[in-house]
Amino acid sequence: MNDRLTKWIAPALLALFALSGLYLVFLLYSSGQSVVALVTLVLIALAVYIYLSPRAYAYRYLFPGVAGAGIFVVFPMVYTIAIGFTNYSSRNLLDFDRATAVLLDESIQAEGEALNFTVHGGPGSYRLRLQSEDEQKTFIVGPLALKQPESLKVKAVPAAATDAPLGDPLMLKDVIALRDKLRDVDVLLPDGTELVMSGLRQYAPSKKLYAKEADGALKNLQTGELIRPNFKTGFYETAKGEGIQPGFKTGIGFAHFKRIFTDRSFQQPFFRIFVWNVIFAACSVGLTISLGMFLAVLLNWEALRLRGFYRTLLFLPYAVPGFISILVFRGLFNQNFGEINLILDQLVGFKPQWFADPTLAKVMILIVNTWLGYPYMMVLCEGLIKSIPGDLYEASAMAGATPWQNFTQITVPMIARPLMPLLIASFAFNFNNFVLISLLTRGLPDFLDTKVPAGETDILVSYTYRIAFGDSGQNFGLAAAISTVIFVLVAVLSIINLRLTKVNQQAAR
């Protein structure tokens, strides 16, 4: 490849990247994601500047990583925190304009004659044939593409006014397949009567339920009652304060955070779950590092034969995908059919209720998590132990030191410093170990004295998931507020751990 061609490849690729990025920004903005579009536009502008300007040459290698962290870490975190200050939930899912449009689109059946309909044609060109019961009136609608994402108002013409062939009507199963699209088609008869689909075989007269007033209120055309938007609750409300669905998103300040720390229905399970969460993460790290280090020291014992075989065998739990191991353990711990209870029943005549008893459920979780995590700690410790100079152990042996003295006075001090950041990372991972809790116990058994859905084995992240996507009405705003609190707690615990680590290191010097 000649130098001239090579010289133009990089600018051409950058231009292609910029054009593709701008098209992506256009699509995001067109779909209503203006904030995401703005962030994407800023990143594209930064990329173009960094890769074109000689002054930003040093940042060219860092930019992909920084951009990835910004898109996949910082932006979701900021978005989650922002959601925590809103009433975003399954009852307040739409923005204000969209909720208003939905209410204005609501229609009710009006007095008048309903017409039977049949659908004719095929994809891209459907026609509707409307006919009265006495066959005195027949109208034709279409052709219709039936691909429109929103409602469509079309005019019907008398059948005598058109001679276009209709073909055979579609079978009922085909009409059912088109049901959702047909509901979005409003038919306007020549006399001004508006018809909407009222069944799989009929279109009936309809009229709008609400009309917008000059002051922004909506008037119920059936009862004459006015409903007004309340931006504190996120609903259109009647004069009696009754909310009308659908609600809309609105900012509510610190209401969710206040509810978490002051509402007893949330306060009590939150702090009980937080205490168990800390114990779970600390015990998981302690048990996995203890077992992993013990096995690593054992595998470094020179007199032990077949060390490679044992090492491979002990590493196997880490090679199996975690979710498979968790589901296998869920079966093994089954109360009635699990092999563990069958063995215990044969040996001691006792079948523990692993999933019903809160203490046993927590013990089971720690056992499974230790099984999943010890191979990683074993490999880690084994590598660190191999980096310790052998001269130290030889000198210790000449001084008559015992294996325990070697372990406490040489091995542990030498590997503690590089091991500490990894243990802190392991603590943070286990603090948010959602997969284990979700697949093994699903947070059960539930608390019996709380109003919100929470369980004895729930950790904060699984508790948040149950509030956001479980059976409590999908309160995304509240779940985002709890996620923000979790983020702050993990950050504070990590800072404390780092500070304690530095203190210990300084004391060791």
Coordinates of C-alpha atoms in Angstrom, one line a residue:
M1 CA 0.0 0.0 0.0
N2 CA 1.6 3.3 -1.0
D3 CA 2.1 6.2 1.4
R4 CA -0.5 8.5 -0.4
L5 CA -3.2 5.9 0.1
T6 CA -2.2 5.3 3.8
K7 CA -2.2 9.1 4.4
W8 CA -5.9 9.4 3.4
I9 CA -7.3 6.2 5.1
A10 CA -7.4 7.7 8.7
P11 CA -9.1 11.0 7.7
A12 CA -11.6 9.0 5.6
L13 CA -12.4 6.7 8.5
L14 CA -12.7 9.7 10.9
A15 CA -15.1 11.5 8.4
L16 CA -17.1 8.3 8.1
F17 CA -17.3 8.0 11.9
A18 CA -18.4 11.7 12.2
L19 CA -21.1 11.3 9.6
S20 CA -22.4 8.1 11.1
G21 CA -22.4 9.8 14.5
L22 CA -24.3 12.8 13.3
Y23 CA -26.9 10.5 11.7
L24 CA -27.2 8.7 15.1
V25 CA -27.6 12.1 16.8
F26 CA -30.4 12.9 14.3
L27 CA -32.2 9.6 15.0
L28 CA -31.9 10.0 18.8
Y29 CA -33.2 13.6 18.7
S30 CA -36.1 12.6 16.4
S31 CA -37.1 9.9 18.8
G32 CA -37.3 12.4 21.6
Q33 CA -34.0 11.4 23.4
S34 CA -32.7 15.0 23.4
V35 CA -30.3 14.6 26.4
V36 CA -28.8 11.4 25.0
A37 CA -28.5 13.1 21.6
L38 CA -26.7 16.0 23.2
V39 CA -24.2 13.8 25.1
T40 CA -23.5 11.8 21.9
L41 CA -22.9 15.0 19.9
V42 CA -20.5 16.3 22.6
L43 CA -18.5 13.0 22.4
I44 CA -18.4 13.1 18.6
A45 CA -17.1 16.7 18.7
L46 CA -14.5 15.7 21.3
A47 CA -13.4 12.7 19.2
V48 CA -13.0 14.8 16.0
Y49 CA -11.0 17.5 17.9
I50 CA -8.7 15.0 19.7
Y51 CA -7.9 13.0 16.5
L52 CA -7.4 16.0 14.4
S53 CA -5.5 18.5 16.7
P54 CA -1.8 17.9 17.2
R55 CA -2.2 19.6 20.7
A56 CA -4.4 16.7 21.8
Y57 CA -2.1 14.0 20.6
A58 CA -1.5 12.5 24.0
Y59 CA -5.2 12.0 24.6
R60 CA -5.8 9.9 21.5
Y61 CA -5.1 6.6 23.3
L62 CA -7.1 7.5 26.4
F63 CA -10.2 8.8 24.7
P64 CA -11.9 5.4 23.8
G65 CA -11.6 4.3 27.4
V66 CA -12.8 7.6 28.9
A67 CA -15.6 7.8 26.4
G68 CA -16.7 4.2 27.2
A69 CA -16.7 5.0 31.0
G70 CA -18.7 8.2 30.3
I71 CA -21.3 6.4 28.2
F72 CA -21.7 3.2 30.2
V73 CA -20.9 4.3 33.8
V74 CA -21.2 8.0 34.4
F75 CA -24.2 8.7 32.2
P76 CA -26.4 5.8 33.5
M77 CA -25.4 6.8 37.1
V78 CA -26.4 10.5 36.5
Y79 CA -29.6 9.4 34.8
T80 CA -30.5 7.0 37.7
I81 CA -29.9 9.8 40.2
A82 CA -32.1 12.2 38.2
I83 CA -34.9 9.6 38.0
G84 CA -34.8 9.4 41.8
F85 CA -36.1 13.0 42.0
T86 CA -39.2 12.2 39.9
N87 CA -42.4 10.2 40.3
Y88 CA -41.6 8.0 37.4
S89 CA -43.6 4.8 37.8
S90 CA -46.0 2.5 36.0
R91 CA -48.8 5.0 36.9
N92 CA -46.7 8.0 35.8
L93 CA -45.0 6.7 32.7
L94 CA -45.7 9.4 30.2
D95 CA -44.6 13.0 29.9
F96 CA -47.2 15.7 30.4
D97 CA -47.9 16.4 26.7
R98 CA -48.2 12.7 25.9
A99 CA -50.6 12.1 28.9
T100 CA -52.7 15.1 27.7
A101 CA -52.8 13.7 24.2
V102 CA -53.9 10.3 25.4
L103 CA -56.8 11.8 27.4
L104 CA -57.8 14.0 24.4
D105 CA -57.8 10.8 22.2
E106 CA -60.2 9.0 24.6
S107 CA -63.5 8.4 23.0
I108 CA -66.8 6.8 24.1
Q109 CA -69.6 5.1 22.2
A110 CA -72.2 7.6 21.0
E111 CA -75.8 7.0 20.1
G112 CA -76.3 5.8 16.5
E113 CA -76.3 2.8 14.2
A114 CA -73.3 0.4 14.3
L115 CA -72.1 -1.0 11.0
N116 CA -70.7 -4.5 10.4
F117 CA -67.4 -4.6 8.7
T118 CA -65.2 -7.0 6.7
V119 CA -61.5 -6.6 5.7
H120 CA -60.4 -7.2 2.1
G121 CA -57.1 -7.2 0.3
G122 CA -53.6 -7.9 1.6
P123 CA -50.5 -6.3 3.1
G124 CA -50.0 -2.8 1.9
S125 CA -53.5 -2.3 0.5
Y126 CA -56.4 -3.2 2.8
R127 CA -60.0 -2.1 2.3
L128 CA -62.8 -2.0 4.8
R129 CA -66.4 -2.7 3.8
L130 CA -69.0 -1.3 6.2
Q131 CA -72.6 -2.4 6.0
S132 CA -75.7 -1.8 8.1
E133 CA -77.8 -4.7 9.5
D134 CA -80.6 -4.0 7.0
E135 CA -78.0 -3.8 4.2
Q136 CA -79.4 -0.3 3.2
K137 CA -76.1 1.4 3.8
T138 CA -72.8 0.2 2.5
F139 CA -69.5 2.1 2.5
I140 CA -65.9 1.4 1.4
V141 CA -62.8 2.6 3.2
G142 CA -59.3 2.5 1.8
P143 CA -57.0 1.4 0.5
L144 CA -55.1 1.4 3.9
A145 CA -51.5 0.4 4.5
L146 CA -52.3 -0.3 8.2
K147 CA -48.6 0.5 9.1
Q148 CA -49.2 3.8 10.9
P149 CA -47.9 4.0 14.4
E150 CA -50.6 6.5 15.5
S151 CA -54.3 6.9 15.0
L152 CA -55.6 7.5 11.5
K153 CA -58.8 9.2 10.4
V154 CA -60.1 8.2 7.0
K155 CA -63.2 9.0 5.0
A156 CA -65.7 6.3 3.9
V157 CA -67.4 6.6 0.5
P158 CA -70.6 4.9 -0.5
A159 CA -70.1 1.5 -2.2
A160 CA -71.9 2.7 -5.3
A161 CA -69.4 5.5 -5.8
T162 CA -66.5 3.1 -6.4
D163 CA -66.1 0.1 -8.7
A164 CA -62.8 -1.1 -7.4
P165 CA -62.8 -4.9 -6.8
L166 CA -62.6 -5.9 -3.1
G167 CA -61.8 -9.6 -3.4
D168 CA -62.6 -12.2 -0.7
P169 CA -62.9 -11.0 2.9
L170 CA -60.2 -12.0 5.3
M171 CA -60.7 -14.8 7.7
L172 CA -61.5 -14.0 11.4
K173 CA -58.0 -15.1 12.5
D174 CA -56.5 -12.6 10.0
V175 CA -58.8 -9.8 11.3
I176 CA -57.6 -10.7 14.9
A177 CA -54.0 -10.3 13.8
L178 CA -54.9 -6.8 12.5
R179 CA -57.0 -5.9 15.5
D180 CA -54.6 -3.4 17.1
K181 CA -54.0 -1.5 13.8
L182 CA -57.7 -1.4 13.0
R183 CA -58.4 0.1 16.4
D184 CA -56.2 3.1 15.4
V185 CA -58.4 3.7 12.3
D186 CA -61.3 6.2 12.8
V187 CA -63.8 6.2 10.0
L188 CA -65.7 9.4 9.0
L189 CA -69.0 8.7 7.2
P190 CA -70.3 11.2 4.6
D191 CA -72.8 12.6 7.1
G192 CA -70.0 13.5 9.5
T193 CA -70.6 10.5 11.9
E194 CA -67.3 9.2 13.3
L195 CA -67.0 5.4 13.8
V196 CA -64.4 3.5 15.8
M197 CA -63.9 -0.3 16.1
S198 CA -66.1 -1.6 18.8
G199 CA -65.6 -5.3 18.2
L200 CA -64.1 -7.8 15.8
R201 CA -67.1 -7.4 13.4
Q202 CA -68.4 -3.9 14.1
Y203 CA -67.6 -0.2 13.9
A204 CA -69.8 2.0 16.1
P205 CA -70.4 5.8 16.4
S206 CA -68.1 7.5 18.9
K207 CA -67.3 10.9 20.4
K208 CA -64.4 12.4 22.2
L209 CA -64.6 12.2 26.0
Y210 CA -62.5 15.3 26.7
A211 CA -62.1 18.7 25.2
K212 CA -59.3 21.2 26.1
E213 CA -60.2 24.5 27.7
A214 CA -58.3 27.8 27.2
D215 CA -56.8 27.6 30.7
G216 CA -55.4 24.1 30.1
A217 CA -58.1 22.2 31.9
L218 CA -59.9 19.3 30.2
K219 CA -63.7 19.2 30.1
N220 CA -65.5 15.9 30.3
L221 CA -68.0 16.2 27.5
Q222 CA -70.2 13.5 29.0
T223 CA -70.5 14.9 32.6
G224 CA -69.3 18.5 32.1
E225 CA -66.7 18.1 34.9
L226 CA -63.4 19.8 34.6
I227 CA -60.1 18.1 35.4
R228 CA -56.9 20.1 35.9
P229 CA -53.2 19.0 35.9
N230 CA -51.6 18.7 39.4
F231 CA -47.8 18.9 38.9
K232 CA -47.2 17.8 42.5
T233 CA -49.0 14.4 42.1
G234 CA -48.5 14.0 38.4
F235 CA -52.2 13.5 37.6
Y236 CA -55.1 15.3 36.1
E237 CA -57.4 15.7 39.0
T238 CA -61.1 16.3 39.5
A239 CA -62.4 19.0 41.9
K240 CA -62.5 16.3 44.6
G241 CA -58.8 15.5 44.1
E242 CA -59.3 12.2 42.3
G243 CA -56.5 11.4 39.9
I244 CA -57.2 10.4 36.3
Q245 CA -55.1 7.8 34.5
P246 CA -52.7 8.0 32.8
G247 CA -50.4 10.1 35.1
F248 CA -47.4 12.0 33.9
K249 CA -43.8 12.4 35.1
T250 CA -43.0 15.4 37.3
G251 CA -40.2 16.4 39.6
I252 CA -40.9 15.7 43.3
G253 CA -37.6 16.8 44.9
F254 CA -36.4 14.7 47.8
A255 CA -39.7 13.0 48.5
H256 CA -38.4 9.5 47.7
F257 CA -35.3 10.0 49.9
K258 CA -37.4 11.3 52.7
R259 CA -39.7 8.3 52.4
I260 CA -36.8 5.9 52.6
F261 CA -35.5 7.3 55.8
T262 CA -38.7 8.4 57.6
D263 CA -41.5 6.2 56.4
R264 CA -41.6 3.2 58.8
S265 CA -42.9 0.9 56.1
F266 CA -39.6 1.5 54.2
Q267 CA -37.3 2.4 57.1
Q268 CA -37.5 -0.9 59.0
P269 CA -36.8 -3.3 56.1
F270 CA -34.3 -1.0 54.6
F271 CA -32.0 -1.0 57.7
R272 CA -32.5 -4.7 58.3
I273 CA -31.6 -5.4 54.7
F274 CA -28.6 -3.1 54.9
V275 CA -27.2 -4.9 58.0
W276 CA -27.6 -8.3 56.3
N277 CA -26.1 -6.8 53.1
V278 CA -22.9 -5.7 54.9
I279 CA -22.7 -9.1 56.8
F280 CA -23.2 -11.0 53.5
A281 CA -20.5 -9.1 51.7
A282 CA -18.0 -9.2 54.6
C283 CA -18.6 -12.9 55.2
S284 CA -18.4 -13.8 51.5
V285 CA -15.0 -12.0 51.2
G286 CA -13.7 -13.5 54.5
L287 CA -14.8 -17.1 53.7
T288 CA -13.6 -17.1 50.1
I289 CA -10.2 -15.5 50.9
S290 CA -9.7 -17.9 53.9
L291 CA -10.5 -21.0 51.9
G292 CA -8.7 -19.8 48.8
M293 CA -5.5 -18.9 50.7
F294 CA -5.5 -22.2 52.6
L295 CA -5.7 -24.2 49.4
A296 CA -3.1 -21.9 47.7
V297 CA -0.7 -22.6 50.6
L298 CA -1.4 -26.3 50.4
L299 CA -0.8 -26.4 46.6
N300 CA 2.5 -24.7 47.1
W301 CA 3.7 -27.4 49.4
E302 CA 6.6 -29.1 47.6
A303 CA 6.0 -32.5 49.2
L304 CA 2.5 -32.7 47.7
R305 CA 2.3 -34.9 44.7
L306 CA -0.1 -34.4 41.7
R307 CA -0.4 -30.7 42.5
G308 CA -1.4 -29.9 38.9
F309 CA -4.3 -32.4 39.1
Y310 CA -5.5 -30.9 42.4
R311 CA -5.2 -27.4 41.1
T312 CA -7.3 -28.2 38.0
L313 CA -9.9 -30.0 40.1
L314 CA -10.2 -27.2 42.5
F315 CA -10.5 -24.6 39.7
L316 CA -13.4 -26.4 38.1
P317 CA -16.1 -24.5 40.0
Y318 CA -14.9 -21.3 38.5
A319 CA -15.0 -22.7 35.0
V320 CA -18.7 -23.5 35.2
P321 CA -21.0 -20.5 34.6
G322 CA -22.2 -19.1 37.9
F323 CA -25.9 -19.1 37.0
I324 CA -25.7 -22.9 36.3
S325 CA -23.9 -23.6 39.6
I326 CA -26.5 -21.5 41.5
L327 CA -29.4 -23.4 39.9
V328 CA -27.7 -26.7 40.6
F329 CA -27.3 -25.8 44.2
R330 CA -30.9 -24.6 44.3
G331 CA -31.9 -28.2 43.4
L332 CA -29.4 -29.8 45.8
F333 CA -30.8 -27.8 48.8
N334 CA -34.4 -28.6 47.9
Q335 CA -36.4 -29.3 51.0
N336 CA -37.9 -32.6 49.9
F337 CA -36.0 -33.9 46.9
G338 CA -32.5 -32.3 47.3
E339 CA -29.6 -34.7 47.7
I340 CA -28.2 -32.7 50.7
N341 CA -31.4 -33.2 52.7
L342 CA -31.6 -36.8 51.6
I343 CA -28.1 -37.5 52.9
L344 CA -28.7 -35.5 56.2
D345 CA -32.0 -37.4 56.7
Q346 CA -30.2 -40.8 56.3
L347 CA -27.3 -39.8 58.6
V348 CA -29.0 -37.8 61.4
G349 CA -32.7 -38.0 60.6
F350 CA -33.0 -34.2 60.0
K351 CA -34.1 -32.3 56.9
P352 CA -33.3 -28.6 57.3
Q353 CA -35.7 -26.1 55.8
W354 CA -33.1 -24.2 53.8
F355 CA -35.6 -21.9 52.0
A356 CA -38.2 -21.4 54.8
D357 CA -35.9 -20.7 57.8
P358 CA -34.3 -17.2 57.6
T359 CA -31.0 -18.2 59.3
L360 CA -30.6 -21.4 57.3
A361 CA -31.4 -19.5 54.0
K362 CA -28.6 -17.1 54.8
V363 CA -26.2 -19.9 55.7
M364 CA -27.1 -21.6 52.4
I365 CA -26.3 -18.4 50.5
L366 CA -22.9 -18.0 52.1
I367 CA -22.1 -21.7 51.4
V368 CA -23.0 -21.3 47.7
N369 CA -21.1 -18.0 47.4
T370 CA -18.0 -19.4 49.0
W371 CA -18.1 -22.3 46.5
L372 CA -18.4 -19.8 43.6
G373 CA -15.7 -17.5 44.9
Y374 CA -12.9 -19.5 46.4
P375 CA -11.3 -20.6 43.1
Y376 CA -10.6 -17.0 42.1
M377 CA -9.1 -16.3 45.5
M378 CA -7.0 -19.5 45.4
V379 CA -5.5 -18.6 42.0
L380 CA -4.9 -15.1 43.1
C381 CA -3.1 -16.1 46.4
E382 CA -1.2 -18.8 44.6
G383 CA 0.3 -16.3 42.1
L384 CA 1.1 -13.8 44.9
I385 CA 2.8 -16.6 47.0
K386 CA 5.0 -17.6 44.1
S387 CA 6.3 -14.0 43.9
I388 CA 7.7 -14.3 47.5
P389 CA 11.5 -15.0 47.3
G390 CA 12.3 -18.6 48.3
D391 CA 15.3 -17.3 50.3
L392 CA 13.0 -16.1 53.0
Y393 CA 11.5 -19.5 53.6
E394 CA 15.0 -21.1 53.5
A395 CA 16.3 -18.7 56.1
S396 CA 13.2 -19.3 58.2
A397 CA 13.7 -23.1 58.0
M398 CA 17.3 -22.7 59.2
A399 CA 16.0 -20.6 62.1
G400 CA 13.7 -23.5 63.0
A401 CA 10.4 -21.7 62.3
T402 CA 7.2 -23.7 62.1
P403 CA 4.8 -23.7 59.1
W404 CA 2.4 -21.5 61.0
Q405 CA 5.1 -19.0 61.8
N406 CA 6.1 -19.0 58.1
F407 CA 2.5 -18.3 57.2
T408 CA 1.8 -15.5 59.7
Q409 CA 5.3 -13.8 59.6
I410 CA 6.2 -14.2 55.9
T411 CA 3.4 -15.2 53.6
V412 CA 0.6 -13.0 55.0
P413 CA 2.7 -9.8 55.4
M414 CA 4.1 -10.2 51.9
I415 CA 0.8 -10.7 50.0
A416 CA -1.5 -8.5 52.2
R417 CA -0.6 -5.2 50.5
P418 CA -1.3 -6.2 46.9
L419 CA -4.3 -8.3 48.0
M420 CA -6.1 -5.5 49.8
P421 CA -7.4 -3.5 46.8
L422 CA -8.7 -6.8 45.3
L423 CA -10.5 -7.7 48.5
I424 CA -12.1 -4.2 48.5
A425 CA -13.3 -4.8 44.9
S426 CA -14.6 -8.2 45.9
F427 CA -16.5 -6.6 48.8
A428 CA -18.1 -4.1 46.4
F429 CA -19.0 -6.9 43.9
N430 CA -20.6 -9.0 46.6
F431 CA -22.4 -6.0 48.1
N432 CA -24.4 -5.9 44.7
N433 CA -24.4 -9.6 44.0
F434 CA -27.9 -9.6 42.5
V435 CA -27.6 -12.8 40.4
L436 CA -26.9 -15.0 43.4
I437 CA -29.9 -13.8 45.5
S438 CA -32.2 -13.6 42.5
L439 CA -31.5 -17.2 41.3
L440 CA -31.1 -18.9 44.6
T441 CA -33.7 -17.5 47.0
R442 CA -35.4 -14.6 45.2
G443 CA -35.1 -12.8 48.5
L444 CA -37.4 -15.3 50.3
P445 CA -38.6 -15.9 53.0
D446 CA -40.4 -12.6 53.1
F447 CA -40.6 -10.4 56.1
L448 CA -44.0 -10.9 57.8
D449 CA -44.1 -7.5 59.5
T450 CA -43.6 -5.1 56.5
K451 CA -45.9 -3.6 54.0
V452 CA -43.4 -3.4 51.1
P453 CA -42.1 -6.5 49.3
A454 CA -38.9 -7.4 51.1
G455 CA -37.4 -10.7 52.2
E456 CA -34.9 -12.0 54.9
T457 CA -32.3 -12.8 52.2
D458 CA -32.8 -9.7 50.1
I459 CA -29.8 -7.4 49.7
L460 CA -30.3 -3.8 48.8
V461 CA -30.0 -4.3 45.0
S462 CA -32.5 -7.2 45.0
Y463 CA -34.8 -5.2 47.3
T464 CA -34.6 -2.3 44.7
Y465 CA -35.3 -4.7 41.9
R466 CA -38.5 -6.0 43.6
I467 CA -39.7 -2.4 44.1
A468 CA -38.9 -1.4 40.6
F469 CA -40.1 -4.5 38.7
G470 CA -41.8 -6.7 41.2
D471 CA -45.3 -6.7 42.6
S472 CA -45.4 -3.2 44.1
G473 CA -46.5 -1.3 41.1
Q474 CA -43.1 -0.7 39.4
N475 CA -42.0 2.4 41.1
F476 CA -39.0 3.4 39.1
G477 CA -38.4 6.7 40.8
L478 CA -38.3 5.1 44.3
A479 CA -36.0 2.3 43.0
A480 CA -33.7 4.9 41.5
A481 CA -33.6 6.8 44.8
I482 CA -32.6 3.5 46.7
S483 CA -30.0 2.8 44.0
T484 CA -28.5 6.3 44.7
V485 CA -28.4 5.5 48.4
I486 CA -26.7 2.2 47.6
F487 CA -24.1 4.0 45.4
V488 CA -23.4 6.4 48.2
L489 CA -23.1 3.6 50.8
V490 CA -20.7 1.5 48.6
A491 CA -18.6 4.6 47.9
V492 CA -18.4 5.5 51.6
L493 CA -17.5 1.9 52.6
S494 CA -14.9 1.8 49.9
I495 CA -13.3 5.0 51.1
I496 CA -13.3 3.8 54.7
N497 CA -11.7 0.5 53.6
L498 CA -9.0 2.4 51.6
R499 CA -8.3 4.7 54.6
L500 CA -8.0 1.7 56.9
T501 CA -5.7 0.0 54.5
K502 CA -3.4 3.1 54.4
V503 CA -3.4 3.2 58.2
N504 CA -2.5 -0.4 58.4
Q505 CA 0.2 0.0 55.8
Q506 CA 1.7 3.0 57.7
A507 CA 1.5 1.0 61.0
A508 CA 3.3 -1.9 59.4
R509 CA 6.2 0.4 58.4

